[in-house]
Amino acid sequence: MIKIRQLSKVFHNKTVLDQINLDIREGEVVSIIGPSGAGKSTLLRCLNLLEVPSSGEISVNAKQVEYKTNSRGRLTFLSQMKLTWLRSEVSMVFQQFNLWPNKTVLQNVIEGPCTVKKVPRQEAEAKAKKLLAKVGLLEKIHEYPANLSGGQQQRVAIARALAMEPKVILFDEPTSALDPELVHEVLDIMVKLAGEGMTMVVVTHEMNFARNVSDRVLFMEDGKITKSGKPEEVFCTTNPRMNQFLRNINHTVELRGVN
């Protein structure tokens, strides 16, 4: 479904991604873990060209992602127009929800299909209602984001991503901005999507999700994938850096429990 070859990203002479090679199969759930600054979120943002790679190649569903940049290294207008197909194939759920505050829940969900895919409004609304029922928020259809909890906002964001009928959904730490007691609301939806065969790439600090739901786990540090395999293989590693990371994560979880 996704093929990445020699993908690199440089910010101000700092290499954030260093020649990443990765294949993601259709229906696979891949969790990406690692310390802050490892390049995890940048990798996701490069996959749908929210960040423009410095070099390398990306293919989605056997189609090469072609783009051109201007003198400032940003996508040209022509490239943005040509990449409309990519936005339809690859949806993204962000850490901070990124809902439009001046639009209702329904308006947030139908905006993409109506604007990008030119779906008739009545059809888009019918699909949105089904998706909002799926994430348990149909009764909130006319509310604004400010009236929702963090968990509810993130569930709306997932419904919005699904409304585009994507081949792949990218999740960028979807629970890290939530109160601990609300995390399960979002994880339950993600587990359900995984069970339905959705291709998912998830940057996460939720180790139980990575261990129990993922088909494969990647550990990143210093812009590279240094460990990749089935969850049981990765979590039983003797890699000192990864073991330190896991100890730090577990300590943070214990502190949350105390508080």
Short mmCIF file of C-alpha atoms in Angstrom, two decimals:
data_model
loop_
_atom_site.label_atom_id
_atom_site.label_comp_id
_atom_site.label_asym_id
_atom_site.label_seq_id
_atom_site.Cartn_x
_atom_site.Cartn_y
_atom_site.Cartn_z
CA MET A 1 0.00 0.00 0.00
CA ILE A 2 2.85 2.39 0.86
CA LYS A 3 6.40 2.11 -0.42
CA ILE A 4 9.13 4.47 0.85
CA ARG A 5 12.63 4.51 -0.57
CA GLN A 6 15.63 6.52 0.70
CA LEU A 7 13.36 9.15 2.28
CA SER A 8 15.23 12.02 3.94
CA LYS A 9 14.19 15.32 5.46
CA VAL A 10 16.54 18.12 6.49
CA PHE A 11 15.50 21.16 8.55
CA HIS A 12 18.05 23.99 8.77
CA ASN A 13 20.99 21.66 8.16
CA LYS A 14 19.67 19.14 10.71
CA THR A 15 18.81 15.69 9.34
CA VAL A 16 15.46 14.68 10.82
CA LEU A 17 14.85 11.66 8.57
CA ASP A 18 17.85 9.73 7.31
CA GLN A 19 17.23 7.55 4.22
CA ILE A 20 14.15 5.72 5.45
CA ASN A 21 13.12 2.56 3.59
CA LEU A 22 9.75 1.09 4.47
CA ASP A 23 6.93 -1.00 2.97
CA ILE A 24 3.45 -1.04 4.51
CA ARG A 25 1.04 -3.71 3.32
CA GLU A 26 -2.68 -3.30 2.75
CA GLY A 27 -4.63 -3.92 5.96
CA GLU A 28 -1.50 -3.72 8.12
CA VAL A 29 -1.41 -1.84 11.42
CA VAL A 30 2.05 -0.38 11.99
CA SER A 31 2.91 1.39 15.24
CA ILE A 32 5.90 3.73 15.37
CA ILE A 33 7.47 4.30 18.76
CA GLY A 34 10.57 6.09 19.96
CA PRO A 35 11.83 9.09 21.93
CA SER A 36 10.86 12.69 21.21
CA GLY A 37 12.79 14.13 18.28
CA ALA A 38 13.29 10.74 16.64
CA GLY A 39 11.49 11.85 13.46
CA LYS A 40 8.26 9.89 13.96
CA SER A 41 5.79 12.71 13.27
CA THR A 42 7.92 14.08 10.45
CA LEU A 43 7.78 10.70 8.75
CA LEU A 44 3.97 10.71 8.89
CA ARG A 45 3.77 14.29 7.62
CA CYS A 46 6.04 13.42 4.70
CA LEU A 47 3.76 10.54 3.71
CA ASN A 48 0.98 12.91 2.69
CA LEU A 49 3.24 15.86 1.81
CA LEU A 50 2.34 18.08 4.75
CA GLU A 51 6.12 18.22 4.94
CA VAL A 52 8.06 18.10 1.69
CA PRO A 53 10.81 15.45 1.71
CA SER A 54 14.31 16.64 0.95
CA SER A 55 14.94 13.51 -1.10
CA GLY A 56 13.58 10.02 -1.68
CA GLU A 57 10.51 8.43 -3.21
CA ILE A 58 7.01 7.62 -1.95
CA SER A 59 4.41 5.42 -3.66
CA VAL A 60 0.83 4.98 -2.45
CA ASN A 61 -1.32 2.17 -3.82
CA ALA A 62 1.29 1.59 -6.57
CA LYS A 63 1.14 5.25 -7.67
CA GLN A 64 4.26 7.40 -7.48
CA VAL A 65 3.87 10.61 -5.45
CA GLU A 66 5.23 13.27 -7.82
CA TYR A 67 5.80 16.83 -6.68
CA LYS A 68 7.86 19.93 -7.35
CA THR A 69 9.06 22.58 -4.93
CA ASN A 70 9.69 26.29 -5.33
CA SER A 71 12.88 28.16 -4.45
CA ARG A 72 11.89 28.10 -0.75
CA GLY A 73 11.46 24.32 -0.76
CA ARG A 74 7.67 24.45 -0.60
CA LEU A 75 5.17 22.70 -2.84
CA THR A 76 4.30 24.64 -5.96
CA PHE A 77 0.64 25.41 -6.58
CA LEU A 78 0.63 22.98 -9.49
CA SER A 79 2.01 20.22 -7.26
CA GLN A 80 -0.66 20.91 -4.65
CA MET A 81 -3.36 20.55 -7.29
CA LYS A 82 -1.86 17.30 -8.59
CA LEU A 83 -1.66 15.89 -5.05
CA THR A 84 -5.41 16.10 -4.45
CA TRP A 85 -5.58 12.34 -5.10
CA LEU A 86 -3.09 11.77 -2.28
CA ARG A 87 -5.22 13.66 0.23
CA SER A 88 -8.11 11.36 -0.72
CA GLU A 89 -6.06 8.16 -0.41
CA VAL A 90 -4.22 9.04 2.82
CA SER A 91 -6.10 10.69 5.71
CA MET A 92 -4.48 11.94 8.90
CA VAL A 93 -5.62 12.25 12.51
CA PHE A 94 -3.61 14.83 14.43
CA GLN A 95 -2.49 15.11 18.02
CA GLN A 96 -4.40 18.37 18.57
CA PHE A 97 -7.58 17.32 16.69
CA ASN A 98 -7.37 20.25 14.20
CA LEU A 99 -11.14 20.62 13.90
CA TRP A 100 -12.55 23.84 12.48
CA PRO A 101 -13.83 25.69 15.56
CA ASN A 102 -16.43 27.70 13.61
CA LYS A 103 -18.04 24.60 12.07
CA THR A 104 -20.37 22.09 13.70
CA VAL A 105 -19.47 18.43 14.06
CA LEU A 106 -21.45 17.63 10.91
CA GLN A 107 -19.83 20.45 8.94
CA ASN A 108 -16.37 19.29 10.00
CA VAL A 109 -17.03 15.77 8.74
CA ILE A 110 -18.55 16.72 5.37
CA GLU A 111 -16.09 19.48 4.48
CA GLY A 112 -13.49 17.17 2.89
CA PRO A 113 -15.86 15.04 0.79
CA CYS A 114 -17.81 18.08 -0.44
CA THR A 115 -14.78 20.26 -1.18
CA VAL A 116 -12.15 17.77 -2.35
CA LYS A 117 -14.20 14.92 -3.79
CA LYS A 118 -17.20 17.03 -4.88
CA VAL A 119 -19.65 14.68 -3.17
CA PRO A 120 -23.22 16.09 -3.17
CA ARG A 121 -24.04 17.57 0.24
CA GLN A 122 -27.02 15.30 0.89
CA GLU A 123 -24.91 12.20 0.19
CA ALA A 124 -22.05 13.52 2.32
CA GLU A 125 -24.39 14.23 5.24
CA ALA A 126 -25.90 10.74 5.10
CA LYS A 127 -22.41 9.20 5.18
CA ALA A 128 -21.34 11.55 7.99
CA LYS A 129 -24.27 10.52 10.16
CA LYS A 130 -23.32 6.84 9.76
CA LEU A 131 -19.72 7.59 10.68
CA LEU A 132 -20.69 9.70 13.69
CA ALA A 133 -22.92 6.85 14.86
CA LYS A 134 -19.95 4.53 14.42
CA VAL A 135 -17.79 6.66 16.75
CA GLY A 136 -20.68 7.14 19.20
CA LEU A 137 -21.32 10.84 18.57
CA LEU A 138 -24.46 11.07 16.45
CA GLU A 139 -26.19 13.04 19.21
CA LYS A 140 -23.46 15.70 18.98
CA ILE A 141 -23.97 16.35 15.28
CA HIS A 142 -24.92 20.04 15.68
CA GLU A 143 -22.45 20.88 18.46
CA TYR A 144 -19.30 22.95 17.98
CA PRO A 145 -15.87 21.57 18.95
CA ALA A 146 -15.59 23.89 21.96
CA ASN A 147 -18.55 22.08 23.53
CA LEU A 148 -16.92 18.66 23.25
CA SER A 149 -14.41 16.87 25.45
CA GLY A 150 -10.97 16.09 24.05
CA GLY A 151 -11.94 12.45 23.50
CA GLN A 152 -15.08 13.48 21.66
CA GLN A 153 -13.15 15.91 19.47
CA GLN A 154 -10.67 13.22 18.52
CA ARG A 155 -13.48 10.83 17.65
CA VAL A 156 -14.95 13.52 15.38
CA ALA A 157 -11.50 13.85 13.79
CA ILE A 158 -11.46 10.09 13.12
CA ALA A 159 -14.94 10.29 11.56
CA ARG A 160 -13.70 13.18 9.42
CA ALA A 161 -10.74 11.10 8.25
CA LEU A 162 -13.01 8.13 7.43
CA ALA A 163 -15.39 10.37 5.47
CA MET A 164 -12.76 10.64 2.74
CA GLU A 165 -12.87 6.83 2.32
CA PRO A 166 -9.08 6.63 2.47
CA LYS A 167 -6.89 3.64 1.74
CA VAL A 168 -4.66 4.56 4.71
CA ILE A 169 -5.11 6.53 7.93
CA LEU A 170 -2.10 8.10 9.64
CA PHE A 171 -2.45 8.71 13.40
CA ASP A 172 0.01 11.18 14.95
CA GLU A 173 -0.04 10.51 18.71
CA PRO A 174 -3.86 10.66 18.73
CA THR A 175 -4.18 10.22 22.51
CA SER A 176 -1.31 12.33 23.84
CA ALA A 177 -3.41 15.49 24.25
CA LEU A 178 -6.17 13.67 26.15
CA ASP A 179 -6.82 13.27 29.84
CA PRO A 180 -5.88 9.69 30.82
CA GLU A 181 -9.50 8.75 31.55
CA LEU A 182 -10.51 9.71 27.97
CA VAL A 183 -7.78 7.78 26.17
CA HIS A 184 -9.84 4.58 25.97
CA GLU A 185 -12.57 6.39 23.97
CA VAL A 186 -10.17 6.90 21.08
CA LEU A 187 -8.27 3.64 21.41
CA ASP A 188 -11.52 1.65 21.28
CA ILE A 189 -12.36 3.21 17.89
CA MET A 190 -8.84 2.54 16.60
CA VAL A 191 -9.02 -1.10 17.70
CA LYS A 192 -12.33 -1.44 15.88
CA LEU A 193 -10.83 0.05 12.69
CA ALA A 194 -7.88 -2.33 12.91
CA GLY A 195 -10.29 -5.25 13.21
CA GLU A 196 -12.11 -4.06 10.07
CA GLY A 197 -8.89 -4.21 8.05
CA MET A 198 -8.07 -0.50 7.77
CA THR A 199 -4.43 0.18 6.88
CA MET A 200 -3.10 2.28 9.76
CA VAL A 201 0.24 3.89 10.60
CA VAL A 202 0.23 5.04 14.21
CA VAL A 203 2.79 7.15 16.03
CA THR A 204 2.02 6.39 19.66
CA HIS A 205 3.20 6.22 23.24
CA GLU A 206 0.40 3.76 24.08
CA MET A 207 2.52 0.64 24.45
CA ASN A 208 -0.45 -1.67 25.06
CA PHE A 209 -1.91 -0.66 21.70
CA ALA A 210 1.45 -1.14 19.98
CA ARG A 211 1.93 -4.52 21.63
CA ASN A 212 -1.58 -5.96 21.30
CA VAL A 213 -3.08 -4.42 18.15
CA SER A 214 -0.16 -3.80 15.79
CA ASP A 215 0.95 -6.23 13.14
CA ARG A 216 4.37 -4.60 13.23
CA VAL A 217 6.22 -2.14 15.49
CA LEU A 218 8.97 0.23 14.37
CA PHE A 219 11.39 1.84 16.81
CA MET A 220 12.87 5.13 15.61
CA GLU A 221 15.79 7.16 16.93
CA ASP A 222 17.91 9.88 15.35
CA GLY A 223 15.85 9.87 12.17
CA LYS A 224 16.30 6.16 11.49
CA ILE A 225 14.29 2.97 11.99
CA THR A 226 16.62 0.97 14.19
CA LYS A 227 14.28 -1.90 15.04
CA SER A 228 11.34 -3.39 13.13
CA GLY A 229 9.35 -6.54 13.62
CA LYS A 230 6.34 -8.21 15.17
CA PRO A 231 5.42 -6.74 18.57
CA GLU A 232 6.72 -9.74 20.49
CA GLU A 233 10.06 -9.44 18.68
CA VAL A 234 10.48 -5.71 19.22
CA PHE A 235 9.39 -5.63 22.86
CA CYS A 236 11.74 -8.49 23.76
CA THR A 237 14.74 -6.70 22.30
CA THR A 238 18.12 -6.44 23.97
CA ASN A 239 18.67 -3.00 22.38
CA PRO A 240 19.85 -0.81 25.33
CA ARG A 241 18.42 2.42 23.87
CA MET A 242 14.99 0.92 23.31
CA ASN A 243 14.93 -0.72 26.73
CA GLN A 244 15.69 2.67 28.29
CA PHE A 245 12.85 4.22 26.28
CA LEU A 246 10.41 1.54 27.47
CA ARG A 247 11.48 2.02 31.09
CA ASN A 248 10.89 5.77 30.78
CA ILE A 249 7.45 5.21 29.23
CA ASN A 250 6.45 2.75 31.94
CA HIS A 251 7.63 5.16 34.64
CA THR A 252 5.48 7.92 33.14
CA VAL A 253 2.43 5.63 33.12
CA GLU A 254 3.02 4.72 36.77
CA LEU A 255 3.21 8.40 37.71
CA ARG A 256 -0.08 9.06 35.92
CA GLY A 257 -1.62 6.26 37.94
CA VAL A 258 -0.40 7.81 41.20
CA ASN A 259 -1.78 11.20 40.26
#
